[in-house]
Coordinates of C-alpha atoms in Angstrom, one line a residue:
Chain P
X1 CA 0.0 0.0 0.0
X2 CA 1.0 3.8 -0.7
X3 CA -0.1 5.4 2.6
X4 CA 1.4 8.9 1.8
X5 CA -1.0 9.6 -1.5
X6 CA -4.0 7.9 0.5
X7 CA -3.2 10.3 3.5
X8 CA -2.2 13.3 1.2
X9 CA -5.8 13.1 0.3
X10 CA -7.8 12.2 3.3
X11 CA -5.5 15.1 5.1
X12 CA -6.8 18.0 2.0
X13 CA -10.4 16.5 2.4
X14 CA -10.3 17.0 6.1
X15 CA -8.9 20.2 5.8
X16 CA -11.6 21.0 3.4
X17 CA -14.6 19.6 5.4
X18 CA -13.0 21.4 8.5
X19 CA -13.1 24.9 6.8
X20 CA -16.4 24.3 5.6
X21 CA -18.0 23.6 8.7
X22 CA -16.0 26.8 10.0
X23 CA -14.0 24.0 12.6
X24 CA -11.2 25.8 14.9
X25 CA -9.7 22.3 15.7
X26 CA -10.5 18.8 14.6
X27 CA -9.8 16.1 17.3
X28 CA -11.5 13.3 15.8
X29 CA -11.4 11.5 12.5
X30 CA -13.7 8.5 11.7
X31 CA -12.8 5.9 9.3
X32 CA -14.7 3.4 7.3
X33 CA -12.4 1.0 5.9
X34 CA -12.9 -2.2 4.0
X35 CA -10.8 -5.6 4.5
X36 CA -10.0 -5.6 0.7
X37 CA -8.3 -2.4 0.7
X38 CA -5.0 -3.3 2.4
X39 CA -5.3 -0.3 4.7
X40 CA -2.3 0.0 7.3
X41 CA -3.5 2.1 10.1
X42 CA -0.1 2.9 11.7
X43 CA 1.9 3.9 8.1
X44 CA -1.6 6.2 7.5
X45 CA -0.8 7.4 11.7
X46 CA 2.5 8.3 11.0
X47 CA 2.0 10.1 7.9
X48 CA -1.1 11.8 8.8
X49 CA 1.0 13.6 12.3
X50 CA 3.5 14.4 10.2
X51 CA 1.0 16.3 7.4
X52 CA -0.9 17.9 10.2
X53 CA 1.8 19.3 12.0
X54 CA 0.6 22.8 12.9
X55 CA -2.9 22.5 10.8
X56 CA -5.8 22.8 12.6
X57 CA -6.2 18.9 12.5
X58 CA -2.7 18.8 14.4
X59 CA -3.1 16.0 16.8
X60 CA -6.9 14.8 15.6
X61 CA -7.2 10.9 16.2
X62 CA -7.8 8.3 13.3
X63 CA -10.6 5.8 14.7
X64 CA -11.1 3.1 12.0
X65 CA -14.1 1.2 12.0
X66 CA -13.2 -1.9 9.6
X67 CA -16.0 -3.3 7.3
X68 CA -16.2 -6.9 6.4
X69 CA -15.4 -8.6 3.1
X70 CA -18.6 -8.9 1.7
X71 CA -20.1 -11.4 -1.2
X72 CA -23.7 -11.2 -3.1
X73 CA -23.9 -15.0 -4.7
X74 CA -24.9 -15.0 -8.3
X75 CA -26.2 -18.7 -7.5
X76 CA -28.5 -18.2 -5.1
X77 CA -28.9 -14.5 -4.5
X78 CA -27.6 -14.4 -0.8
X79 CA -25.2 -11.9 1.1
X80 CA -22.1 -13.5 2.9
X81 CA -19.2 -12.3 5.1
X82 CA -15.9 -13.6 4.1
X83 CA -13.5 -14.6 6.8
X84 CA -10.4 -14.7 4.4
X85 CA -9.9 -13.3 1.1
X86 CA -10.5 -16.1 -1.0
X87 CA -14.4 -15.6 -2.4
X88 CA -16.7 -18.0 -2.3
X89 CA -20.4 -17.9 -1.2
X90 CA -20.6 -19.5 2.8
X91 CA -24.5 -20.4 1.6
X92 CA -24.1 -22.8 -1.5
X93 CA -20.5 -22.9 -1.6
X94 CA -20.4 -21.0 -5.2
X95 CA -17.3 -19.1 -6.2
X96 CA -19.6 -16.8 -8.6
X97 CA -20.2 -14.2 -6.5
X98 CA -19.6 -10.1 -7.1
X99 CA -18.0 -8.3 -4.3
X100 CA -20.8 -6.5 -2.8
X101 CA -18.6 -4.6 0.5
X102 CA -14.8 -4.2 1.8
X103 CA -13.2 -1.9 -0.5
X104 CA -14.9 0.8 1.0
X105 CA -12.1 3.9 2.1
X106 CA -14.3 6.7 3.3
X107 CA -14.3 9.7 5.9
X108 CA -17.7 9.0 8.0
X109 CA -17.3 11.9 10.2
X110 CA -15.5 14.4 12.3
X111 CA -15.4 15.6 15.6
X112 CA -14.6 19.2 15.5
X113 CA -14.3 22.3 18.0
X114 CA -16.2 25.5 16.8
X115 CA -14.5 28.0 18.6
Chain K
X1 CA -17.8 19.9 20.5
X2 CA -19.5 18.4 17.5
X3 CA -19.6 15.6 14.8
X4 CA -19.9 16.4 11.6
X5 CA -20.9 13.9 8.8
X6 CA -18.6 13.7 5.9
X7 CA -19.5 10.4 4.0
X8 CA -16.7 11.3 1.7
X9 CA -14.4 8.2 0.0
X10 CA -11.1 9.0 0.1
X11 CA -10.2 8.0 -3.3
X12 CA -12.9 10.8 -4.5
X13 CA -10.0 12.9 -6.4
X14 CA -8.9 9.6 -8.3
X15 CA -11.5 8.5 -9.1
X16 CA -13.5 12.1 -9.9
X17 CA -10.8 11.8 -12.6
X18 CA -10.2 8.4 -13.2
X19 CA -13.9 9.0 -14.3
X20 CA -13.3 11.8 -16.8
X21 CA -10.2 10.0 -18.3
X22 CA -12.7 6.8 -19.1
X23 CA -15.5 8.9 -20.4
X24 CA -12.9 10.7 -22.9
X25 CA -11.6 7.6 -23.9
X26 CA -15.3 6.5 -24.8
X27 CA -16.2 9.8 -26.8
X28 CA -13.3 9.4 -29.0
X29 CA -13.6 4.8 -29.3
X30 CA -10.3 5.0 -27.9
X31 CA -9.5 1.6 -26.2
X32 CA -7.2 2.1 -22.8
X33 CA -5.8 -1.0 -21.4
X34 CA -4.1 -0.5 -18.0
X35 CA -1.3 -3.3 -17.8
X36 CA -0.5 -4.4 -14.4
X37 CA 2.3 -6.8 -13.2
X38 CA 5.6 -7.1 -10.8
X39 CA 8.3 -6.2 -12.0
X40 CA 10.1 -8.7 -14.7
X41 CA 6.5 -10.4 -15.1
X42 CA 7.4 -9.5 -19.2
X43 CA 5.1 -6.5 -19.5
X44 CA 6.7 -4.4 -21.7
X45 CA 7.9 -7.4 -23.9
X46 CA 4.1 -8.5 -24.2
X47 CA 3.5 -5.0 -25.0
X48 CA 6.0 -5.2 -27.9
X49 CA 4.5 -8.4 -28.8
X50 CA 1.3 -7.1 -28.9
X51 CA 2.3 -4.0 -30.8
X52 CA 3.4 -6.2 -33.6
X53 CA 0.6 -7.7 -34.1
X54 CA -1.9 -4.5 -34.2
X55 CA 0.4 -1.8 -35.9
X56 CA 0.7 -0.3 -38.1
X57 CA -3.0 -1.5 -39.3
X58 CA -4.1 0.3 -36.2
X59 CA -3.1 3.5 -34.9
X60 CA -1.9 3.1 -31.3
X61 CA -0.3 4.7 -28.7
X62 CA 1.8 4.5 -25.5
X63 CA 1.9 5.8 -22.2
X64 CA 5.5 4.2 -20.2
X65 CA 4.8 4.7 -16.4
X66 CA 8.3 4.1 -14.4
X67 CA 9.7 4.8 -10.8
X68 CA 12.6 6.5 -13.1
X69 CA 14.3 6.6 -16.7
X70 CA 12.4 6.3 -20.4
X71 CA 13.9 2.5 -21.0
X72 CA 10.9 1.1 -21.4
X73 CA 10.0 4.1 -23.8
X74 CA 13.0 4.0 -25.9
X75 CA 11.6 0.2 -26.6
X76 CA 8.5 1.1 -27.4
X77 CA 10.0 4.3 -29.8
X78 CA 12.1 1.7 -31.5
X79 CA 8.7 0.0 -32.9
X80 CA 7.5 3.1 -34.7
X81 CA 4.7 4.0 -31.7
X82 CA 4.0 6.9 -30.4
X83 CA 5.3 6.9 -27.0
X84 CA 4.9 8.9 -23.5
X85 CA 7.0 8.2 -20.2
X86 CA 5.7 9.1 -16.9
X87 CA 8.2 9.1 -14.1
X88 CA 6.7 8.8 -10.9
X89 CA 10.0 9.5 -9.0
X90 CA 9.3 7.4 -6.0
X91 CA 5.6 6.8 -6.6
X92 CA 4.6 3.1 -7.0
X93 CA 1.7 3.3 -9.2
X94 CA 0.1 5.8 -11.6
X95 CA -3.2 7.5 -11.1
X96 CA -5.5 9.3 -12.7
X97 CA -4.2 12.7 -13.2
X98 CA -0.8 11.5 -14.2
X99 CA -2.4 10.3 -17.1
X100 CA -4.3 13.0 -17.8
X101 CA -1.0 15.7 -17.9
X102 CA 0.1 13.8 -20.9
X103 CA -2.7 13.2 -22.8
X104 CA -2.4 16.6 -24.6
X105 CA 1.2 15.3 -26.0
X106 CA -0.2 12.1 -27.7
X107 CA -1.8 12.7 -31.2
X108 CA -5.4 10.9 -30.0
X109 CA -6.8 11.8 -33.7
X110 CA -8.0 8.1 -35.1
X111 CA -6.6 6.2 -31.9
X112 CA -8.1 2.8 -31.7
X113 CA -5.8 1.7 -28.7
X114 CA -3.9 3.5 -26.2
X115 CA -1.8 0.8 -23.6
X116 CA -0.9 2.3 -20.2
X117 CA 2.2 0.3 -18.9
X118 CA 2.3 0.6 -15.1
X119 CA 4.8 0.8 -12.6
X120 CA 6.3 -2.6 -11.9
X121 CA 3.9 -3.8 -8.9
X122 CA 1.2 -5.9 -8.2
X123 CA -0.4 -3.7 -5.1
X124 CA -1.1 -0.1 -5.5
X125 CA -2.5 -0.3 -9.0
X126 CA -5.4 -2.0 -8.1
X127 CA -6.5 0.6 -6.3
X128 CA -5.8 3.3 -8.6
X129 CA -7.8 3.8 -11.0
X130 CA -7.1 5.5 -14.3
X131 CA -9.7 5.7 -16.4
X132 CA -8.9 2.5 -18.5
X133 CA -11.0 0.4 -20.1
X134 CA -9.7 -3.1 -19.6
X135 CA -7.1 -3.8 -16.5
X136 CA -4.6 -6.4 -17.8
X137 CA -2.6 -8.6 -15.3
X138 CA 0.5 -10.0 -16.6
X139 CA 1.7 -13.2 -14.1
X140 CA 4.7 -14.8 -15.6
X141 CA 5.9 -18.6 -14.5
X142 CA 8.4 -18.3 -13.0
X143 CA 7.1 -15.9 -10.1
X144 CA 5.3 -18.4 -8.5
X145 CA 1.5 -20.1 -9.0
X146 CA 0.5 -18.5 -5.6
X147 CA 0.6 -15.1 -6.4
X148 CA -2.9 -14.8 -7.2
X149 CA -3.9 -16.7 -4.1
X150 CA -1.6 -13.4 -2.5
X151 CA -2.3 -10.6 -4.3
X152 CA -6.2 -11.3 -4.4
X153 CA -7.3 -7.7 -5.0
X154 CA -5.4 -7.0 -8.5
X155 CA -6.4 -10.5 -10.2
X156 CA -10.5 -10.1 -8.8
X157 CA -10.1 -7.0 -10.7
X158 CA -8.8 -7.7 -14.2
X159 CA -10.7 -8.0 -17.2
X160 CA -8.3 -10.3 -18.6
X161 CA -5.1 -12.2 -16.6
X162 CA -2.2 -13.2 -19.0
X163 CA 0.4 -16.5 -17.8
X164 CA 3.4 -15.5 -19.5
X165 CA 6.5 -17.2 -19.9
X166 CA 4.7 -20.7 -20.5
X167 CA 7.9 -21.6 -22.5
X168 CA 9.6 -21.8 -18.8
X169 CA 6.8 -23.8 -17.4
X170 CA 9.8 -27.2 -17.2
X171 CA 12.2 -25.2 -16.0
X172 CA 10.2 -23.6 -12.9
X173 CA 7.8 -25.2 -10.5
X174 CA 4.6 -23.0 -11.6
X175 CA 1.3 -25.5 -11.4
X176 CA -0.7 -23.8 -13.8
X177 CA -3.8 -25.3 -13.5
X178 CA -3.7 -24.4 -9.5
X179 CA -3.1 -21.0 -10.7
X180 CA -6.0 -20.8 -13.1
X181 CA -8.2 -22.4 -10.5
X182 CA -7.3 -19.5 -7.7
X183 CA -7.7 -16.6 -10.2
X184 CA -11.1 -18.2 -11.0
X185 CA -11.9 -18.2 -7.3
X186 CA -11.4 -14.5 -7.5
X187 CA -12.7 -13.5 -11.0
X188 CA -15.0 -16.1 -12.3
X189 CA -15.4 -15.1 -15.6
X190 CA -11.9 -13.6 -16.2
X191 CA -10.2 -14.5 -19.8
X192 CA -7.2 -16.2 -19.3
X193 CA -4.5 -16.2 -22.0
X194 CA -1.2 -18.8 -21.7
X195 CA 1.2 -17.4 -23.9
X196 CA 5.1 -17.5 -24.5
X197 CA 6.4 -13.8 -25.8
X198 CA 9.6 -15.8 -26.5
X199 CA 8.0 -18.7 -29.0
X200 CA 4.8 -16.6 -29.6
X201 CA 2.4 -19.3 -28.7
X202 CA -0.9 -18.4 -27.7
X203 CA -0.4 -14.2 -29.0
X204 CA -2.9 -14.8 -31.7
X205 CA -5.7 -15.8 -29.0
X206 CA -5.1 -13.0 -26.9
X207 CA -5.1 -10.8 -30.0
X208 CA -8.1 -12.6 -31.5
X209 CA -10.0 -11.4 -28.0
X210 CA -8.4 -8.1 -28.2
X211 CA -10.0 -7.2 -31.8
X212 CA -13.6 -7.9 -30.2
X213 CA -13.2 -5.6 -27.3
X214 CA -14.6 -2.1 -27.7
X215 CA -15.4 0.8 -25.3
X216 CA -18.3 0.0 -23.5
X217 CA -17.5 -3.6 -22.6
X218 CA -16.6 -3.1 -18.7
X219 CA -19.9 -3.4 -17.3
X220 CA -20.9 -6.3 -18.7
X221 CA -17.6 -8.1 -18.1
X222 CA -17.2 -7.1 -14.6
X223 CA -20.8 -6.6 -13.0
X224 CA -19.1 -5.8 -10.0
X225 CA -17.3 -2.2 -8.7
X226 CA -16.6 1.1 -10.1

């Protein structure tokens, strides 16, 4: 994974939310991130202090919450969780299935101050 | 104190112009492949190879992507095509807007096929995208028949998976029906193409499927994301 373009733009969309919602500081920064991404919260960490360094978002934590591999069966038109990353349908057993959640790599919200 | 909802992906930038890129590419019919592999896989051999076979009966087009240096490029000039290199200068993949700041030096007029070669590396490109039509995953033999069974994002995401270097299949211990089986586990439907860029076996069925791809086709091949 390339954490510094990832963080180079969560850090500018953070900045631009922040602004936007006239924030003085932002302490808080919450995560959605899917299994299938490849997402390494501590190279993201590291990057992210460094990029906010005397920004307003100097300091803010990164709270992940991690979503599940997900699989919609083409065979019998169920939704299963995958434990590992090899696909396969935990109903029927199928391997035709479309990846239906886990690559998701969004900001869900922020915890700001106001001033 | 308050929370403010964002709901924003990350990736928006990228893919705000990975989204542009493709939709140029359709106006015009121009066919992008983005062709992914590690490093040595053959890429830019297969390239050549595939080169040969299209041009000059089609008018085509390059863009080299590489940590550093125009090697690749040179190549590529030496066939008579039209040629761009990107140099990333650290970077381990391209993305969208790289390939956008060159488009503008490429004469696009008539193009039927435009191949993005990308940085050597089967991790970062998959999550990059650029705007191509078709993603193109070179594994060679003698890298190993686990690799797709380890790099499961890339190969669920290709719209066609080439096994290079078949002519070494003797020499190195790559099961290659083990390996067809895991991509398949990932990418049911995927075309799979064993070829040799050294004794040119199987080029003309991977050139065959080439000639009936057209702009348009990645929904219906990959039902899935984007």
């Amino acid at each position: 994974m390339h954490e510094l373009a990832i963080t180079q733009s969560l850090f500018k969309i953070v900045l631009e939310q922040a602004q936007k919602a006239g924030a003085v500081k932002v302490s808080r920064i919450n995560l959605k991130i899917g299994r299938l991404t490849g997402y390494v919260p501590e190279a993201v960490e590291m990057n992210f202090n460094l990029l906010a360094s005397g920004t307003i978002a100097e300091g803010a934590g990164l709270k992940i919450e991690w979503v599940p591999v997900k699989v919609l069966c083409r065979e019998c038109q169920k939704e299963s969780e995958q434990q590992d990353l090899g696909l396969g349908c935990a109903h029927c057993g199928s391997i035709n299935v479309q990846i239906a959640g886990g690559r998701e790599m969004y900001i869900d919200s922020m915890e700001v101050d106001n001033g | 104190m308050a929370e403010i909802k964002i709901l924003k992906n990350i990736m928006d930038e990228n893919l705000t112009q990975a989204a542009l890129n493709r939709q140029w590419f359709r106006s015009r019919n121009i066919l992008a492949l983005n062709l992914i592999a590690s490093p040595g896989a053959g890429k830019t051999t297969f390239l050549e190879q595939t080169i040969k076979g299209l041009f000059p009966k089609y008018k085509l087009a390059v863009i080299e992507g590489d940590i550093t240096g125009d090697h690749d490029a040179r190549r590529i000039e030496a066939l008579g095509v039209p040629v761009v290199q990107i140099n990333t200068e650290g970077g381990c993949h391209l993305d969208a807007h790289m390939i956008d700041s060159v488009l503008s030096s490429l004469d696009l007029d008539g193009l039927k096929y435009l191949f993005i070669e990308n940085v050597g590396n089967l991790v970062c490109p998959a999550e990059f995208d650029l705007g191509e039509e078709l993603k193109v995953v070179v594994l060679s033999t003698p890298e190993g028949h686990d690799k797709p069974a380890k790099y499961p994002l890339i190969f669920s995401e290709a719209q066609a998976v080439i096994i290079n270097k078949t002519d070494l299949l003797e020499a190195v211990d790559f099961d290659i029906d083990r390996a067809e089986h895991d991509i398949r586990r990932l990418n049911p439907n995927v075309p799979i193409f064993r070829l040799s860029c050294k004794t040119g076996e199987g080029l003309d069925k991977w050139l065959e499927w080439l000639g009936t791809q057209g702009t348009g086709n990645r929904e219906k091949m990959t039902g899935s994301r984007v």
